[in-house]
Each structure stands twice: as structure tokens, then as C-alpha cells.
Short mmCIF file of C-alpha atoms in Angstrom, two decimals:
data_model
loop_
_atom_site.label_atom_id
_atom_site.label_comp_id
_atom_site.label_asym_id
_atom_site.label_seq_id
_atom_site.Cartn_x
_atom_site.Cartn_y
_atom_site.Cartn_z
CA MET A 1 0.00 0.00 0.00
CA THR A 2 1.52 3.29 -1.13
CA GLN A 3 -0.06 6.45 0.27
CA LEU A 4 0.32 10.18 -0.24
CA LEU A 5 -0.45 11.94 3.06
CA LEU A 6 -1.67 15.56 3.02
CA GLU A 7 -2.07 17.67 6.17
CA THR A 8 -3.61 21.04 5.30
CA ALA A 9 -6.08 21.66 8.13
CA THR A 10 -4.08 24.32 9.97
CA ASP A 11 -1.61 27.09 9.19
CA VAL A 12 1.27 24.66 8.53
CA CYS A 13 1.19 22.55 5.37
CA SER A 14 2.75 19.07 5.50
CA VAL A 15 3.12 16.28 2.92
CA ALA A 16 4.50 12.74 3.21
CA VAL A 17 4.74 9.52 1.23
CA ALA A 18 4.40 6.15 2.96
CA ARG A 19 4.62 2.55 1.81
CA ASP A 20 3.37 -0.36 3.90
CA GLY A 21 3.23 1.76 7.04
CA VAL A 22 6.69 3.32 6.68
CA ILE A 23 7.30 7.00 5.93
CA LEU A 24 9.57 7.27 2.89
CA ALA A 25 9.75 11.06 2.64
CA GLU A 26 8.16 14.07 4.32
CA HIS A 27 8.17 17.82 3.93
CA THR A 28 6.63 20.34 6.32
CA ALA A 29 6.45 24.04 5.52
CA LYS A 30 8.72 26.35 7.50
CA GLU A 31 6.33 29.26 7.03
CA VAL A 32 2.59 29.47 7.62
CA TYR A 33 -0.21 29.54 5.07
CA GLN A 34 1.80 28.30 2.08
CA HIS A 35 -0.90 25.83 1.03
CA ALA A 36 -2.12 27.46 -2.17
CA SER A 37 1.33 28.31 -3.50
CA HIS A 38 3.40 25.37 -2.23
CA LEU A 39 1.24 22.27 -1.78
CA THR A 40 1.74 20.89 -5.29
CA VAL A 41 5.45 21.73 -5.09
CA PHE A 42 5.76 19.82 -1.81
CA ILE A 43 3.97 16.85 -3.38
CA ARG A 44 6.35 16.84 -6.33
CA ASP A 45 9.38 17.06 -4.03
CA VAL A 46 8.39 14.29 -1.60
CA MET A 47 7.45 11.97 -4.45
CA ALA A 48 10.88 12.54 -5.98
CA SER A 49 12.64 12.07 -2.63
CA ALA A 50 10.75 8.83 -2.03
CA GLY A 51 11.46 7.56 -5.54
CA VAL A 52 7.77 6.93 -6.09
CA GLU A 53 5.83 7.65 -9.28
CA MET A 54 2.31 9.04 -9.11
CA VAL A 55 0.93 5.94 -10.85
CA GLU A 56 2.25 3.81 -7.96
CA LEU A 57 -0.04 5.51 -5.42
CA ASP A 58 -2.97 3.53 -4.01
CA GLU A 59 -4.47 6.24 -1.82
CA VAL A 60 -4.39 9.91 -1.03
CA VAL A 61 -4.86 10.34 2.73
CA LEU A 62 -6.20 13.77 3.64
CA SER A 63 -6.67 15.52 6.98
CA ASP A 64 -10.45 15.99 7.15
CA GLY A 65 -10.74 18.88 9.62
CA PRO A 66 -11.86 20.81 11.49
CA GLY A 67 -9.43 23.64 10.89
CA SER A 68 -8.84 26.62 8.66
CA PHE A 69 -11.63 26.94 6.10
CA THR A 70 -9.35 28.09 3.27
CA SER A 71 -6.58 25.61 4.06
CA LEU A 72 -9.01 22.70 4.15
CA ARG A 73 -10.46 23.72 0.79
CA VAL A 74 -7.00 23.89 -0.81
CA GLY A 75 -6.15 20.42 0.47
CA ALA A 76 -9.47 18.94 -0.63
CA ALA A 77 -9.25 20.45 -4.11
CA THR A 78 -5.71 19.14 -4.58
CA ALA A 79 -6.54 15.65 -3.31
CA LYS A 80 -9.67 15.39 -5.43
CA GLY A 81 -7.80 16.62 -8.49
CA LEU A 82 -5.17 13.92 -8.09
CA CYS A 83 -7.78 11.19 -7.65
CA MET A 84 -9.73 12.32 -10.70
CA ALA A 85 -6.58 12.47 -12.81
CA LEU A 86 -5.30 9.03 -11.81
CA PRO A 87 -7.81 6.17 -12.36
CA GLY A 88 -8.06 3.87 -9.38
CA LEU A 89 -6.53 6.32 -6.90
CA LYS A 90 -8.69 6.35 -3.74
CA LEU A 91 -9.32 9.19 -1.31
CA ARG A 92 -9.17 8.41 2.42
CA VAL A 93 -9.78 11.01 5.13
CA VAL A 94 -8.66 11.14 8.78
CA PRO A 95 -10.21 13.40 11.45
CA THR A 96 -7.60 16.04 12.23
CA LEU A 97 -8.11 16.04 16.01
CA LEU A 98 -7.85 12.26 16.08
CA SER A 99 -4.46 12.37 14.35
CA LEU A 100 -3.14 14.41 17.29
CA ALA A 101 -4.19 11.72 19.79
CA VAL A 102 -3.44 8.26 18.43
CA MET A 103 0.34 8.35 18.98
CA LEU A 104 0.13 9.45 22.62
CA ARG A 105 0.81 7.32 25.68
CA ASN A 106 -0.65 9.26 28.60
CA ALA A 107 -2.04 8.26 31.98
CA LYS A 108 -4.66 11.01 31.73
CA PRO A 109 -7.22 11.84 29.05
CA THR A 110 -5.95 14.11 26.28
CA LEU A 111 -7.70 17.14 24.84
CA THR A 112 -6.57 17.71 21.26
CA VAL A 113 -7.03 21.31 20.18
CA ILE A 114 -6.72 23.47 17.07
CA ASN A 115 -7.14 27.24 17.06
CA SER A 116 -10.49 28.47 15.82
CA ARG A 117 -11.78 32.03 16.08
CA ARG A 118 -10.54 34.45 18.72
CA GLY A 119 -11.11 32.99 22.17
CA GLU A 120 -12.16 29.62 20.75
CA VAL A 121 -10.57 26.28 19.85
CA TYR A 122 -11.76 23.14 18.13
CA GLY A 123 -11.32 20.30 20.59
CA GLN A 124 -11.97 16.62 21.17
CA LEU A 125 -11.34 14.66 24.35
CA PHE A 126 -9.78 11.20 24.18
CA GLY A 127 -9.40 8.59 26.90
CA ALA A 128 -6.24 7.82 28.85
CA ARG A 129 -3.76 5.22 27.72
CA THR A 130 -3.55 2.57 30.43
CA GLN A 131 -1.37 -0.43 31.18
CA VAL A 132 -3.04 -3.84 31.01
CA GLN A 133 -0.92 -6.83 32.10
CA GLY A 134 2.27 -5.07 31.11
CA GLU A 135 1.10 -4.18 27.62
CA ASN A 136 -0.19 -0.89 26.27
CA LYS A 137 -3.92 -1.04 25.86
CA LYS A 138 -4.94 0.24 22.45
CA ALA A 139 -6.74 3.55 22.70
CA GLY A 140 -7.45 6.63 20.68
CA TRP A 141 -10.33 6.59 18.25
CA GLU A 142 -12.21 3.82 20.05
CA GLU A 143 -11.93 5.63 23.40
CA ALA A 144 -13.07 9.13 22.47
CA LEU A 145 -14.79 10.64 25.50
CA TRP A 146 -16.39 13.11 23.11
CA SER A 147 -17.71 11.28 20.07
CA SER A 148 -17.27 14.34 17.86
CA PRO A 149 -15.20 17.55 17.83
CA GLN A 150 -16.53 20.52 19.77
CA ASN A 151 -16.14 24.26 19.44
CA ILE A 152 -14.83 25.31 22.88
CA ARG A 153 -15.45 28.92 23.85
CA LEU A 154 -12.63 29.68 26.24
CA THR A 155 -14.22 33.00 27.22
CA GLU A 156 -17.03 31.12 28.97
CA ASP A 157 -16.37 30.65 32.69
CA GLU A 158 -17.59 27.06 32.78
CA TRP A 159 -15.46 25.60 29.99
CA PHE A 160 -12.80 24.08 32.27
CA GLU A 161 -15.28 22.54 34.71
CA LYS A 162 -17.21 20.91 31.86
CA LEU A 163 -14.03 19.45 30.38
CA ASN A 164 -12.68 18.26 33.70
CA GLU A 165 -15.98 16.53 34.48
CA ALA A 166 -15.93 14.79 31.08
CA ALA A 167 -12.39 13.63 31.83
CA GLY A 168 -13.55 11.98 35.05
CA GLY A 169 -12.19 14.62 37.40
CA ILE A 170 -8.56 13.51 37.01
CA GLY A 171 -7.55 16.38 34.74
CA PHE A 172 -6.33 16.12 31.18
CA ASN A 173 -3.31 16.77 28.98
CA LEU A 174 -3.16 19.00 25.91
CA SER A 175 -2.06 18.23 22.37
CA GLY A 176 -2.09 20.25 19.18
CA PRO A 177 -1.50 23.78 17.89
CA GLY A 178 -4.26 25.23 20.10
CA GLN A 179 -2.72 24.20 23.42
CA GLN A 180 -1.13 27.58 24.17
CA ARG A 181 -4.46 29.35 23.72
CA VAL A 182 -6.06 26.90 26.15
CA GLN A 183 -3.28 27.42 28.69
CA ASP A 184 -3.75 31.19 28.44
CA HIS A 185 -7.39 30.78 29.53
CA LEU A 186 -6.88 28.34 32.41
CA PRO A 187 -8.38 29.18 35.80
CA GLU A 188 -5.87 30.58 38.29
CA GLY A 189 -3.69 27.90 39.85
CA VAL A 190 -4.49 25.21 37.25
CA ILE A 191 -1.55 23.80 35.29
CA LEU A 192 -2.01 21.34 32.43
CA GLN A 193 0.77 19.36 30.81
CA GLY A 194 1.36 19.92 27.10
CA THR A 195 2.38 16.95 24.97
CA GLY A 196 4.91 18.57 22.66
CA LEU A 197 2.74 18.04 19.58
CA LYS A 198 2.34 21.71 18.74
CA HIS A 199 1.78 21.25 15.01
CA CYS A 200 -0.22 18.90 12.83
CA SER A 201 1.90 16.91 10.40
CA ALA A 202 1.33 14.48 7.57
CA ARG A 203 3.05 11.59 9.36
CA LEU A 204 0.42 11.72 12.12
CA LEU A 205 -2.19 10.63 9.57
CA LEU A 206 -0.47 7.29 8.95
CA ALA A 207 -1.58 5.37 12.07
CA PRO A 208 -5.32 6.19 11.86
CA ALA A 209 -5.26 5.67 8.09
CA SER A 210 -4.22 2.07 8.72
CA ALA A 211 -7.34 1.27 10.75
CA PRO A 212 -10.99 1.34 9.70
CA GLU A 213 -11.93 2.97 13.03
CA GLY A 214 -9.59 5.88 12.39
CA SER A 215 -10.36 6.78 8.79
CA ARG A 216 -12.81 6.31 5.96
CA LEU A 217 -12.81 6.15 2.18
CA VAL A 218 -14.94 8.87 0.59
CA ASP A 219 -16.51 9.54 -2.78
CA VAL A 220 -14.19 11.88 -4.65
CA ALA A 221 -16.93 13.73 -6.51
CA THR A 222 -19.05 14.62 -3.47
CA TYR A 223 -16.48 14.93 -0.68
CA GLU A 224 -16.35 18.12 1.40
CA PRO A 225 -14.05 18.68 4.40
CA PHE A 226 -15.44 18.81 7.94
CA TYR A 227 -15.41 22.52 8.75
CA LEU A 228 -17.47 22.41 11.99
CA ASN A 229 -17.90 26.20 11.82
CA PRO A 230 -19.05 28.17 8.77
CA PRO A 231 -16.45 30.50 7.21
CA PHE A 232 -15.91 33.79 9.00
CA VAL A 233 -16.82 36.54 6.55
CA THR A 234 -16.44 40.22 7.34
CA VAL A 235 -18.52 42.89 5.65
CA SER A 236 -16.52 45.64 3.98
CA LYS A 237 -17.01 49.08 5.52
CA LYS A 238 -16.09 50.80 2.27
CA LYS A 239 -18.88 52.45 0.33
CA PRO A 240 -19.72 50.73 -2.99
CA LEU A 241 -18.66 52.50 -6.16
CA GLY A 242 -21.26 54.44 -8.12
#
């Protein structure tokens, strides 16, 4: 199985090529919001670095959202274009917040977060990784304490209490590019542990893409990313001409 992995849900664009569960090449942008101008260039470069031809690909694996409206649209358009151009190439999508959780080994639940609008984050709470007879119990997608992503309004006074209650009262860790925003809105005296995963990346899509519980194949013609929120559109204050 040869897969092209595309992470375009947030401000950092990332592309990787994997074969049989092994990353062959990866490129992550050093600057933000380069999706429209650099995504196809990154794809060309990682394919060349991996020594893989486009006709060898079995799947395009795309980060499904939620995230930046424009960035998600760029990724979806590129992925769909590739699948339409190459007969037999399938499109698989992975929930973005899930990709930030499946590689973790924590004793507490983990809240994966991506920045949304000011004072808000997209978040999903996943169960703790526990030890069972000396072996790591599998967790992640099958142990989501919230079955779907939520829009968390950090300006609301009750947000932390609601999350802590959902986590069973034992607290929770943070993962993802929205963790600093969450930490900035914590109640006084509360300290949460960050996980170090401060950016989404294409390689994080590989594990959930290998399991039916963590991903799904979609129809190329009708697929739309999972935005969660509608696009934020501002009305121009300039007077119309004429």
C-alpha cells in the first residue's frame, strides 16, 4: 500500500509519502499559510525524494478537519484533483483532532485542540492510555470521550469545569497547535501538561489511516471537508462605487 499523506487543516502545510506503514519522505512548511502556492510543489518534491511515481499511489490520505476553512479547501481540491486524474486512486480522510491523539501514551485523558476564532478552539477529548498486564492497551479513536469535535469557547467561565468533568475529574493533557491558547485561559492555579505536539503533520495521519476505526474512504466527486464552523466573513465598511 503506497499512500500520499496531506495535512492542510491548519496554518502549517505538511506532505509525506508512505509505503506499507513506513514514511519514505516528508516535507513540512517552514512558514505558515503556504498551502495554495506550495502544496503541489511539496507533493512533487516528496514523491521525488521517495522515488515513487504518481501511478504507484494507491491512496491519497487527507486531513479531514476541522481547521482553517481556506486551508481545508485547498487540500481537498488538490486531493480530489489527483484522484480524478489518476484512475483507481482512492481518497481516504482522517479526522484532524484524532491524528493528534493516536500516537500518545498518557495516563490522563488528552484534549486535542486546534485554534479556531478568537477565544475559541476546536477540541476533542480522548481517553487515557492505560497499562493492562504489562502491555499498552490500544486507545485513541475507540476511546473518544467526546464522540465528535466541539467548538470550545474559552471565554465562557464554565469551559474548564465541563471538560474536567468529562475527563472523570482527574484532569487532562493537551495536544495540538491550540494548546497555548487553552493554557492562556486556564483558571488561576491550574496547570495542564502539554504533549509537545504543537503542530499537525502528515506523518500523524499514517496510524489512523491504517485502521478502519480511524479513517474512511470517501466519494471523490461529493467529498467536502469537515469545517465544523461556517467560514468567518467580514462585511466591507467601504462604500460601494457608483
